[in-house]
Coordinates of C-alpha atoms and ligand atoms in Angstrom, one line a residue:
X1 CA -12.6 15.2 -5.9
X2 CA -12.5 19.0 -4.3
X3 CA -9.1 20.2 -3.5
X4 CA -7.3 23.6 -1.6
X5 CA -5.4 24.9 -3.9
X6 CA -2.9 27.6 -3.8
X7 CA -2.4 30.3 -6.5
X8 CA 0.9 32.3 -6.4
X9 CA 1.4 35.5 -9.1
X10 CA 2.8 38.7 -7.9
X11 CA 0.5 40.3 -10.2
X12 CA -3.0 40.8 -8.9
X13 CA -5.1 40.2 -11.9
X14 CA -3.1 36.5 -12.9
X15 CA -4.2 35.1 -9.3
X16 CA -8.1 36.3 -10.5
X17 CA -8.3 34.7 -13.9
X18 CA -6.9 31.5 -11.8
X19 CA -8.8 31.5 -9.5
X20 CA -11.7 32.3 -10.9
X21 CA -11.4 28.9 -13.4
X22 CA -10.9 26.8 -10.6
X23 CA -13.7 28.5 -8.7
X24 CA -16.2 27.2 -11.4
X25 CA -14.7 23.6 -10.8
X26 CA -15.6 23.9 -7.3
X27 CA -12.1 23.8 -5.9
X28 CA -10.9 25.6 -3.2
X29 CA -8.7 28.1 -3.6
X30 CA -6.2 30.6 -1.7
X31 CA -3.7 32.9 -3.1
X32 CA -0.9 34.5 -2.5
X33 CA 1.2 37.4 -3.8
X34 CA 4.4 36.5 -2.8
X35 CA 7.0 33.5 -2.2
X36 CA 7.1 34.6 1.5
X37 CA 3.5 34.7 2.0
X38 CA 2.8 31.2 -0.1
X39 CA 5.6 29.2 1.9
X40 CA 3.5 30.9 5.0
X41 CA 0.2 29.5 3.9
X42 CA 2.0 26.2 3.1
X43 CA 3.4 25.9 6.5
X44 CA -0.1 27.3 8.7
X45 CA -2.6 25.2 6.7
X46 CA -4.0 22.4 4.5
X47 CA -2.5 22.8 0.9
X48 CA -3.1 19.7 -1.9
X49 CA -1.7 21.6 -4.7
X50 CA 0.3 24.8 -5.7
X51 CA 0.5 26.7 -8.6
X52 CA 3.5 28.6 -8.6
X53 CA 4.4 32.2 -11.2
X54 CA 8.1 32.0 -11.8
X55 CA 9.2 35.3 -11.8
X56 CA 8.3 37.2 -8.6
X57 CA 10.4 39.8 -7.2
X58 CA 12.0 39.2 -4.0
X59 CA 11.8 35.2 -4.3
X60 CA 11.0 33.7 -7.2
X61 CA 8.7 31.0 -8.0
X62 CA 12.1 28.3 -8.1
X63 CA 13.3 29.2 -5.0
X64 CA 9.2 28.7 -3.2
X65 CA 9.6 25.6 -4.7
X66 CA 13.2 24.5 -3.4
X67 CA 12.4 25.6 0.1
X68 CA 8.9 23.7 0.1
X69 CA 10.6 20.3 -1.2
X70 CA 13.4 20.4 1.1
X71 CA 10.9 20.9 4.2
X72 CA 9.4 17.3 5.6
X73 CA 6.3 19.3 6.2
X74 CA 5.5 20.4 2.7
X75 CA 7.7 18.0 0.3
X76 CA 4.3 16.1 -0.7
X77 CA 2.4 18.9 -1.7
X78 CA 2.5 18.9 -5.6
X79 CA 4.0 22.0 -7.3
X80 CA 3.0 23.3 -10.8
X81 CA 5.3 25.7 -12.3
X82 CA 3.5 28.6 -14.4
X83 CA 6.1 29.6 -17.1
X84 CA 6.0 31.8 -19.9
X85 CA 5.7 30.0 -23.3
X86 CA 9.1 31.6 -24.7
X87 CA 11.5 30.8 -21.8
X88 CA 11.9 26.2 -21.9
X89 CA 15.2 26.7 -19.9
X90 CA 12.5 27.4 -17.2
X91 CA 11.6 24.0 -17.3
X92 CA 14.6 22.6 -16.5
X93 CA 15.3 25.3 -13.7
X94 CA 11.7 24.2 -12.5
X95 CA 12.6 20.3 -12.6
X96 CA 16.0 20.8 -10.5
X97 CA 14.0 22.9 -8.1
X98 CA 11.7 19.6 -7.6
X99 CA 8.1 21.1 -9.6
X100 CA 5.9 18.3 -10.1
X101 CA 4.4 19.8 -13.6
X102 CA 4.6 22.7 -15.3
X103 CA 1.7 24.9 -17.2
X104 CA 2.5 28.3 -19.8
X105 CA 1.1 30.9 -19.7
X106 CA -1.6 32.3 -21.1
X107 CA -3.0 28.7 -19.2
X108 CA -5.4 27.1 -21.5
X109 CA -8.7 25.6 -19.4
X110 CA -8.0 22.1 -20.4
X111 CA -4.2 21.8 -19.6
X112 CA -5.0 23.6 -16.3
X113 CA -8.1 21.4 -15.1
X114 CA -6.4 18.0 -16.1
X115 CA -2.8 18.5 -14.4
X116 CA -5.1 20.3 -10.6
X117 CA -7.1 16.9 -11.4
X118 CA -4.2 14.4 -11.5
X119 CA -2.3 16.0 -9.3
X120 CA -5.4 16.4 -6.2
X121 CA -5.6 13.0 -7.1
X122 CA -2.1 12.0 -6.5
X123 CA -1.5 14.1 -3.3
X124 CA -5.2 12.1 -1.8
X125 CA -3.2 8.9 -2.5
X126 CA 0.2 10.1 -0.8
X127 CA -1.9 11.7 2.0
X128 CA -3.5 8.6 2.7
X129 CA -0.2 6.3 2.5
X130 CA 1.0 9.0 5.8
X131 CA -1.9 8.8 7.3
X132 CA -1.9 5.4 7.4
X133 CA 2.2 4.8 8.4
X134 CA 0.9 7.1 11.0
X135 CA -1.6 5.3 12.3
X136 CA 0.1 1.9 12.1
X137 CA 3.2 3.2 13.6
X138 CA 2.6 1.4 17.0
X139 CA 2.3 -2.0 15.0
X140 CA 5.9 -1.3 13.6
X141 CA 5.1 -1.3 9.7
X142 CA 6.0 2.3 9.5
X143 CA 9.2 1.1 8.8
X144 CA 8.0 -1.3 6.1
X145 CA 6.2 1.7 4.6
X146 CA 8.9 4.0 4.4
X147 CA 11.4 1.1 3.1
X148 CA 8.5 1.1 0.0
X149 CA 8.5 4.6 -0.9
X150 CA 12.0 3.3 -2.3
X151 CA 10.1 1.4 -4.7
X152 CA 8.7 4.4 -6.0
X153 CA 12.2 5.8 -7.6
X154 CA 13.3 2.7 -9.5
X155 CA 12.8 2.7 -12.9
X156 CA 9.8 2.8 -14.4
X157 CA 8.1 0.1 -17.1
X158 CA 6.4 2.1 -19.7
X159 CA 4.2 1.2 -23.0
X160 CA 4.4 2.8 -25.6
X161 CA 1.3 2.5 -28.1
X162 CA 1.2 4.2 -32.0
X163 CA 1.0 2.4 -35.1
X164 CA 3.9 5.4 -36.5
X165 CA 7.2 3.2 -35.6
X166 CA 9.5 5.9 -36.3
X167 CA 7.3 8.4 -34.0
X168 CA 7.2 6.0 -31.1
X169 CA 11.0 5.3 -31.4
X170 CA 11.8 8.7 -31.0
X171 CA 9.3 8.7 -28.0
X172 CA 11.0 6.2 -26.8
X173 CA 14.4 7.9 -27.0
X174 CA 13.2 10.9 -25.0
X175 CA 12.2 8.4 -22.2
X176 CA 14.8 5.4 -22.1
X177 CA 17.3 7.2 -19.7
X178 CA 14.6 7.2 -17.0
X179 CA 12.6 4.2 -18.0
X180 CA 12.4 1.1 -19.1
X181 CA 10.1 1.6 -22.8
X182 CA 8.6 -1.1 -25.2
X183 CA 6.5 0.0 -28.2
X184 CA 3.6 -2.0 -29.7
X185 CA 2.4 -0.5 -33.4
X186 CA -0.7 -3.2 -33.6
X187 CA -3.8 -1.7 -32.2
X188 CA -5.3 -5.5 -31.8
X189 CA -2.3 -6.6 -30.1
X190 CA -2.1 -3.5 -27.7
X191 CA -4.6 -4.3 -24.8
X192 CA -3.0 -7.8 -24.8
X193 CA 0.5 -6.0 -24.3
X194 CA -1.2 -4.0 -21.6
X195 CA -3.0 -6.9 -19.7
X196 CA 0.2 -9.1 -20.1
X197 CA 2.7 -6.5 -19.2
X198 CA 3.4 -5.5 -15.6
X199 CA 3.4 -1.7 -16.9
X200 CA 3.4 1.3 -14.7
X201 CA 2.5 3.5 -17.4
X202 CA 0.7 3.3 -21.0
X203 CA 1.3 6.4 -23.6
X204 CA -1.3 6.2 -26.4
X205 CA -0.5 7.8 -29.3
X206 CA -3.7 9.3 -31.6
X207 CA -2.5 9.0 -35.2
X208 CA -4.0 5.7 -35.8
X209 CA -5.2 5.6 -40.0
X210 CA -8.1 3.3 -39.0
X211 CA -8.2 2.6 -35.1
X212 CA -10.0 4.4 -32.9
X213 CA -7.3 5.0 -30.1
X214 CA -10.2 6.0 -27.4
X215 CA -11.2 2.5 -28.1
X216 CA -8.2 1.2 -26.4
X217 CA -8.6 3.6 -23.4
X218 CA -12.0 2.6 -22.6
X219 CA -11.2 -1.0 -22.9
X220 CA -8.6 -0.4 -20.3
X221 CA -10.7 1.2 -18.3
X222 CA -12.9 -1.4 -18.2
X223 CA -10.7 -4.3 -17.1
X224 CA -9.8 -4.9 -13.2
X225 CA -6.2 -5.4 -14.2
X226 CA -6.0 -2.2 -16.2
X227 CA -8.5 -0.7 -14.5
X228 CA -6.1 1.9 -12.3
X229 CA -3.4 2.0 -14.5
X230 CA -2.2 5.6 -15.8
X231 CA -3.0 6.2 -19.4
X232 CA -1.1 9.4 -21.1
X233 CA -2.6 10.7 -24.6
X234 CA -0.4 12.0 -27.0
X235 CA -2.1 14.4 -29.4
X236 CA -1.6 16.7 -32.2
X237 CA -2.1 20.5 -31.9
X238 CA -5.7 20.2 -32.9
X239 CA -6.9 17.7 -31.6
X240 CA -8.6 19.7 -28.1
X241 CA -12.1 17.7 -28.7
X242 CA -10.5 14.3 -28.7
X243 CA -8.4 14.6 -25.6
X244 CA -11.5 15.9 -23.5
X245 CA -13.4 12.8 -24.5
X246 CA -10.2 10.9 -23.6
X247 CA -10.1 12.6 -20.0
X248 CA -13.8 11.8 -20.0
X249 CA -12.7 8.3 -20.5
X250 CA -10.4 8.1 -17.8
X251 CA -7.1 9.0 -19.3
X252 CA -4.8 11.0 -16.7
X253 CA -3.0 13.3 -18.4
X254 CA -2.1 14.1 -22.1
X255 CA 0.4 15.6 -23.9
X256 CA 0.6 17.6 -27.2
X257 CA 3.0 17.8 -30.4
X258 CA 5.2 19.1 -30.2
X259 CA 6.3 17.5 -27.1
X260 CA 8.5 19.0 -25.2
X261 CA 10.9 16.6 -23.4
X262 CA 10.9 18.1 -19.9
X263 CA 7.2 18.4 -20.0
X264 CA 6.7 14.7 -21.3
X265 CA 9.5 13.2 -18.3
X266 CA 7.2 15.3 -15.6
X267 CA 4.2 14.1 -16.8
X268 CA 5.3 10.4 -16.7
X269 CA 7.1 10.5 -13.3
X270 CA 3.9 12.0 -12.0
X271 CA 1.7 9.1 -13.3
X272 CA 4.3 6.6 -12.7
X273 CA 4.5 8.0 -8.4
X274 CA 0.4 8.0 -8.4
X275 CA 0.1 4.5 -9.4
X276 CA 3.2 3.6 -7.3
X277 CA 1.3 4.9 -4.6
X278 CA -1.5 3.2 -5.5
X279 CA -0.2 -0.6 -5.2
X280 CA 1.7 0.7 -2.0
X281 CA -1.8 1.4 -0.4
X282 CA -3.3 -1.4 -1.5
X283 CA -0.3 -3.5 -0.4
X284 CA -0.4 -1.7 3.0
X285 CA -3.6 -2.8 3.9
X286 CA -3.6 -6.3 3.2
X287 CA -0.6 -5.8 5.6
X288 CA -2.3 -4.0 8.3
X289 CA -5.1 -6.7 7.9
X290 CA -2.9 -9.2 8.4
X291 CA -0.8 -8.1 11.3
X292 CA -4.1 -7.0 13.2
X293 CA -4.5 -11.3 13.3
X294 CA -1.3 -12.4 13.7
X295 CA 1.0 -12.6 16.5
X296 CA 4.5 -10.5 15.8
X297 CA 6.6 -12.9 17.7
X298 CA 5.9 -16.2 16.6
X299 CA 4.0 -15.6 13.3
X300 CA 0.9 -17.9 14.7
X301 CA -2.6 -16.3 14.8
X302 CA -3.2 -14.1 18.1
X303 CA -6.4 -14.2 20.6
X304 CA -8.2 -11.2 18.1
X305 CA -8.4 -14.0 15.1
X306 CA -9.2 -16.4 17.2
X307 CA -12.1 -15.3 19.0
X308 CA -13.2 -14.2 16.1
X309 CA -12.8 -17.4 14.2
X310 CA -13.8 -19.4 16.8
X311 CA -17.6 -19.0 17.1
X312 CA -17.4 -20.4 13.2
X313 CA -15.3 -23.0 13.9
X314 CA -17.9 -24.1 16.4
X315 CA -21.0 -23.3 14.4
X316 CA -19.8 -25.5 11.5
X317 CA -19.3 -28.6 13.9
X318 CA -22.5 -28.5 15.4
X319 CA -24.4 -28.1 11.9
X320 CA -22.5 -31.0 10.4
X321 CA -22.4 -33.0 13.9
X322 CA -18.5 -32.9 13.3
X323 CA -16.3 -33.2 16.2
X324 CA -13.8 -30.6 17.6
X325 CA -11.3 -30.6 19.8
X326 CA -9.2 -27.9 21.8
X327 CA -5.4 -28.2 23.1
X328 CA -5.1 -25.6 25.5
X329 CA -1.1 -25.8 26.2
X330 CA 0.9 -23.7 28.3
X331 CA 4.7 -23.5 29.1
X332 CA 6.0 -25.5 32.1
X333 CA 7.8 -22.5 34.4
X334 CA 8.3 -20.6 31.7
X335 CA 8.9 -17.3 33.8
X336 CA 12.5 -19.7 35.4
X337 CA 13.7 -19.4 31.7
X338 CA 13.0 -15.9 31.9
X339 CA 14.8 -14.5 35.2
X340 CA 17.7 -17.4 34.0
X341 CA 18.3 -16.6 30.3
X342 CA 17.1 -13.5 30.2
X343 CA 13.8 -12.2 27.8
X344 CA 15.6 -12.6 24.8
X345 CA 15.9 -16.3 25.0
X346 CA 12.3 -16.1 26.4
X347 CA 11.4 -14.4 23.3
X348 CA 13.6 -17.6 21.9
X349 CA 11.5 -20.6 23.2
X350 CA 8.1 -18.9 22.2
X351 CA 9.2 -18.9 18.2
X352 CA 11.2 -22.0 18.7
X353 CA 7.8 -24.1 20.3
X354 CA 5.4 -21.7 17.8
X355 CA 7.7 -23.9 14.9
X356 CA 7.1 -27.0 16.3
X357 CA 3.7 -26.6 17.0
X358 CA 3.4 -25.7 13.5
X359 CA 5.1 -28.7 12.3
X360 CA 3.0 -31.2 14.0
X361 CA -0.5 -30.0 13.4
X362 CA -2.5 -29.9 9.9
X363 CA -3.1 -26.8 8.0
X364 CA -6.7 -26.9 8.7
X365 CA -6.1 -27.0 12.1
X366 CA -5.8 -23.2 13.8
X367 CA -2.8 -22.6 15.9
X368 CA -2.9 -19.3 18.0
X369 CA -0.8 -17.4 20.5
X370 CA -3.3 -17.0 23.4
X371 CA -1.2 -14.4 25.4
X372 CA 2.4 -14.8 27.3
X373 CA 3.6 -18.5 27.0
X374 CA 0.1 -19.8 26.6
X375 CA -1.1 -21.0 23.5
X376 CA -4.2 -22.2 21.6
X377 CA -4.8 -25.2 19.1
X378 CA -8.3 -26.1 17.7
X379 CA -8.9 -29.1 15.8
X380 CA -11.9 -29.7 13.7
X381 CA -13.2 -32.9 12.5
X382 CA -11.1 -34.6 15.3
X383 CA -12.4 -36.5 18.3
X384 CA -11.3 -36.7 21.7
X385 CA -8.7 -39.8 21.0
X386 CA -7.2 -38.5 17.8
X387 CA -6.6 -34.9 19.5
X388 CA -4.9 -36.9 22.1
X389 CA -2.6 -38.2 20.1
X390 CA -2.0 -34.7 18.6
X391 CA -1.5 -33.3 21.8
X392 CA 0.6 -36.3 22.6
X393 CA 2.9 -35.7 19.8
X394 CA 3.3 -31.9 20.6
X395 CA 4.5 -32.6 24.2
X396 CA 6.8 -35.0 23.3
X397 CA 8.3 -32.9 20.5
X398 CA 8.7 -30.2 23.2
X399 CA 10.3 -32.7 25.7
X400 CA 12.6 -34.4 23.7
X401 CA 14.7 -32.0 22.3
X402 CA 16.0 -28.9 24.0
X403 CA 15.3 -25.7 22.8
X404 CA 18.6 -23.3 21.4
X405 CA 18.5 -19.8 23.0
X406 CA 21.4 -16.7 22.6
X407 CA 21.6 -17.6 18.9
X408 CA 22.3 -21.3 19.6
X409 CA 25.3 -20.9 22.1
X410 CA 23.1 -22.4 24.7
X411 CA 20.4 -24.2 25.3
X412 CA 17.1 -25.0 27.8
X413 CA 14.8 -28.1 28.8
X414 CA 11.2 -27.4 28.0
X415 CA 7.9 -28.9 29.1
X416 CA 4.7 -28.3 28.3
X417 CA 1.4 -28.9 29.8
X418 CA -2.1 -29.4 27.7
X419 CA -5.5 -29.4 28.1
X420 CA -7.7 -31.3 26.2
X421 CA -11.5 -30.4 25.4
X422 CA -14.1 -31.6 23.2
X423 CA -17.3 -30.0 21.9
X424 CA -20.4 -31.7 23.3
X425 CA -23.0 -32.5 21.1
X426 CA -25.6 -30.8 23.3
X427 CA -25.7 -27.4 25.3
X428 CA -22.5 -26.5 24.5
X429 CA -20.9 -23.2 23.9
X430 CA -17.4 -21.5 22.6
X431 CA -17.3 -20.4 26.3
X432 CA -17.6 -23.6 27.9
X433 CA -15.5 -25.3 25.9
X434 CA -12.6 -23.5 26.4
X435 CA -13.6 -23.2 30.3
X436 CA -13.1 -27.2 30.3
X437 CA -9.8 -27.0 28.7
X438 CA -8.4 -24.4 31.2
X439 CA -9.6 -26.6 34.0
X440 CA -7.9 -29.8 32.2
X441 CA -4.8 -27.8 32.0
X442 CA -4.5 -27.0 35.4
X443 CA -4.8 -30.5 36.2
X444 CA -2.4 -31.4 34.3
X445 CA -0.1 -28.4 35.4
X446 CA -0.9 -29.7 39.0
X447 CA -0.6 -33.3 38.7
X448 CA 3.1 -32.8 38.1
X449 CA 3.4 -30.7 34.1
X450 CA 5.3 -32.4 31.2
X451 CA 1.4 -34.3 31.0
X452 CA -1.7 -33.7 28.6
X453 CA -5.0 -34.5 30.5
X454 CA -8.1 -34.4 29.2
X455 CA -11.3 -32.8 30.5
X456 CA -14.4 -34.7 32.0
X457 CA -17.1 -33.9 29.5
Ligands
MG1 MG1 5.2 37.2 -12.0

């Protein structure tokens, strides 16, 4: 995955060794040489990452990174704070500021080319999510999107895995004011733990005396559940060979003793938001699926699904030589309850009849909004007398009981009218089928409503 990224050092020569790394990775890069002119660049053009010197004269590197978190504009773009080795208070300065990671200077190739990778990973993932609340804003789950993100700061469910209880405790202790931690010691019982667990985070420690922990990583990788979920590597000083396999693996970031507690908090939280991110695309889209086919009002299907449906529907039949019936129902002067009551009770009658529709049909049988106060049914495996009945049923349902409207401080007589259609064994089509309900529901609208009549095959 390429990505723009965004050096910032005051000092000429810092910007080149960056840039020149990342260069040979094939990223994109721009720099800057001050806080003015990065928070410029942010502002005129596309930036996935930054990597931010602290001390700059004029403004420094925490105050770039303040003003580009508090602006809607720039708040997603990740921020890695370059510190010097010898100065952790920076850390913490660099966390209130809002940085999203943190590298020390001289930057070592590895540290550097994991945290651009997991970060230009994570900013494609939050991109995406805005693009697509964008996009779906005119079917109103923006809101539902945004009321998500919240999701995203509760507390986190982390794993931690290394066979050294005492070590993993004291892991633990650095992490339990943010998270919620549980530690597994047993190599053989730790992918169980991880498949059983709803985790949002795994952190493998290396020590094992006779497991391979790589072993575990790959396994993870390798398993649908698992297969997205964050993997942190906890090494020793020496261990630079191992944790390169490990990234080649698939494990997302790592961390080396002796850990540094600001640096191991960042590193989670970052992991913990990308897979957030993750299920809340995922989720997303089933939800954009699913409100392209249904009908926001009433919940039923809408004329998309069923035209799309339909030509199955009718298919199937024919090939099994299965009947199939259509109700083709519309509201008996609907538009009166309207001008009377008002659209919201309108708006009323069309859930309130959607409802009982619903209750008095089967779940194979496909209920749809057609458009205004007309509405579909189709009925497979049922003949012309059965869907009568059904049809029957439905009007009498409506008829009988009056339908509550202004939040059941009134009410209002309904009637419907239905058309009945059948499929024809021969020379039939989708079309024609629904063209003989429409006519038998304008028979029955003008042989007085409040009737179900059923077409002349
Ligand atoms: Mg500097």
């Amino acid at each position: 995955m390429t990505a723009r990224i965004l050096v910032v050092d005051d000092i000429h020569a810092n910007v080149k060794l960056l840039e020149t790394r990342l260069l040979a990775e094939y990223y994109d890069v721009v720099a800057a040489l001050s806080g003015q002119e990065a928070l410029e660049i942010c502002h005129s053009s596309n930036v996935d990452i930054v990597l931010l010197d602290v001390m700059m004269p004029e403004m420094d590197g925490f105050e770039v990174c303040r003003r580009l978190k508090a602006d809607p504009k720039t708040t997603n773009i990740p921020v890695v704070m370059v510190t010097a080795l010898d100065r952790p208070e920076d850390r913490v300065r660099g966390l209130e500021a809002g940085a999203d990671d943190f590298l020390t200077k001289p930057v070592n190739d590895l540290q550097l080319l994991s945290r651009v990778k997991s970060l230009a990973r994570l900013k494609n993932l939050s991109d995406e999510l805005f693009l697509r609340a964008a996009t779906a804003r005119e079917a109103d789950i923006e809101g539902l999107l945004l009321s998500r993100t919240e999701d995203i700061k509760t507390r986190a469910k982390l794993l931690i895995v290394d066979e050294n209880e005492a070590a993993a405790s004291r892991l633990r202790d650095l992490l339990s004011r943010d998270n919620e931690v549980d530690i597994v010691t047993e190599p053989s019982a730790a992918l169980i733990s991880v498949v059983e667990g709803d985790y949002d985070c795994v952190i493998v420690a290396t020590g094992f005396t006779t497991y391979d922990p790589l072993r575990l990583c790959s396994q993870m990788r390798a398993i649908e559940r698992t297969r997205l979920l964050p993997i942190i590597l906890i090494a020793e000083h020496d261990e630079a060979s191992l944790v390169a396999r490990g990234l080649d693996l698939g494990v997302n970031d790592y961390l080396m003793r002796p850990l540094d507690r600001n640096e191991l908090l960042a590193r989670v939280r970052t992991q913990v938001k990308r897979k957030r991110y993750n299920d809340l695309l995922r989720k997303s889209l089933s939800q954009t699926i699913e409100m392209a086919v249904t009908d926001s009002l009433t919940g039923l299907h809408n004329r998309r699904y069923l035209d799309s449906h339909m030509s199955m529907l009718f298919t199937r039949s024919i090939s099994r030589e299965r009947p199939l019936s259509v109700l083709m129902t519309d509201m008996d002067h609907f538009k009166l309850i309207n001008d009377t009551h008002g659209h919201d009770a309108g708006d009323d009658v069309l859930r309130d009849f959607a409802g009982r529709l619903h209750r008095n049909i089967r779940g194979i049988d496909l209920a749809c909004r057609y458009g205004g106060e007309e509405f579909v049914v189709v009925l497979p495996d049922t003949d012309a007398q059965m869907a009568a009945v059904v049809a029957e049923r439905i009007r009498e349902t409506v008829a009988s009981t009056p339908f509550l409207i202004h939040n059941g401080t009134a009410s209002v007589d309904v009637t419907i009218s239905v058309g009945l259609a059948c499929l024809q064994p021969r020379n039939d089509s989708v079309e024609k089928l629904f063209k003989r309900a429409d006519i038998a529901l304008y028979k029955a609208k003008k042989n007085g409503r409040n009737r179900v009549v059923g077409a002349v095959a």
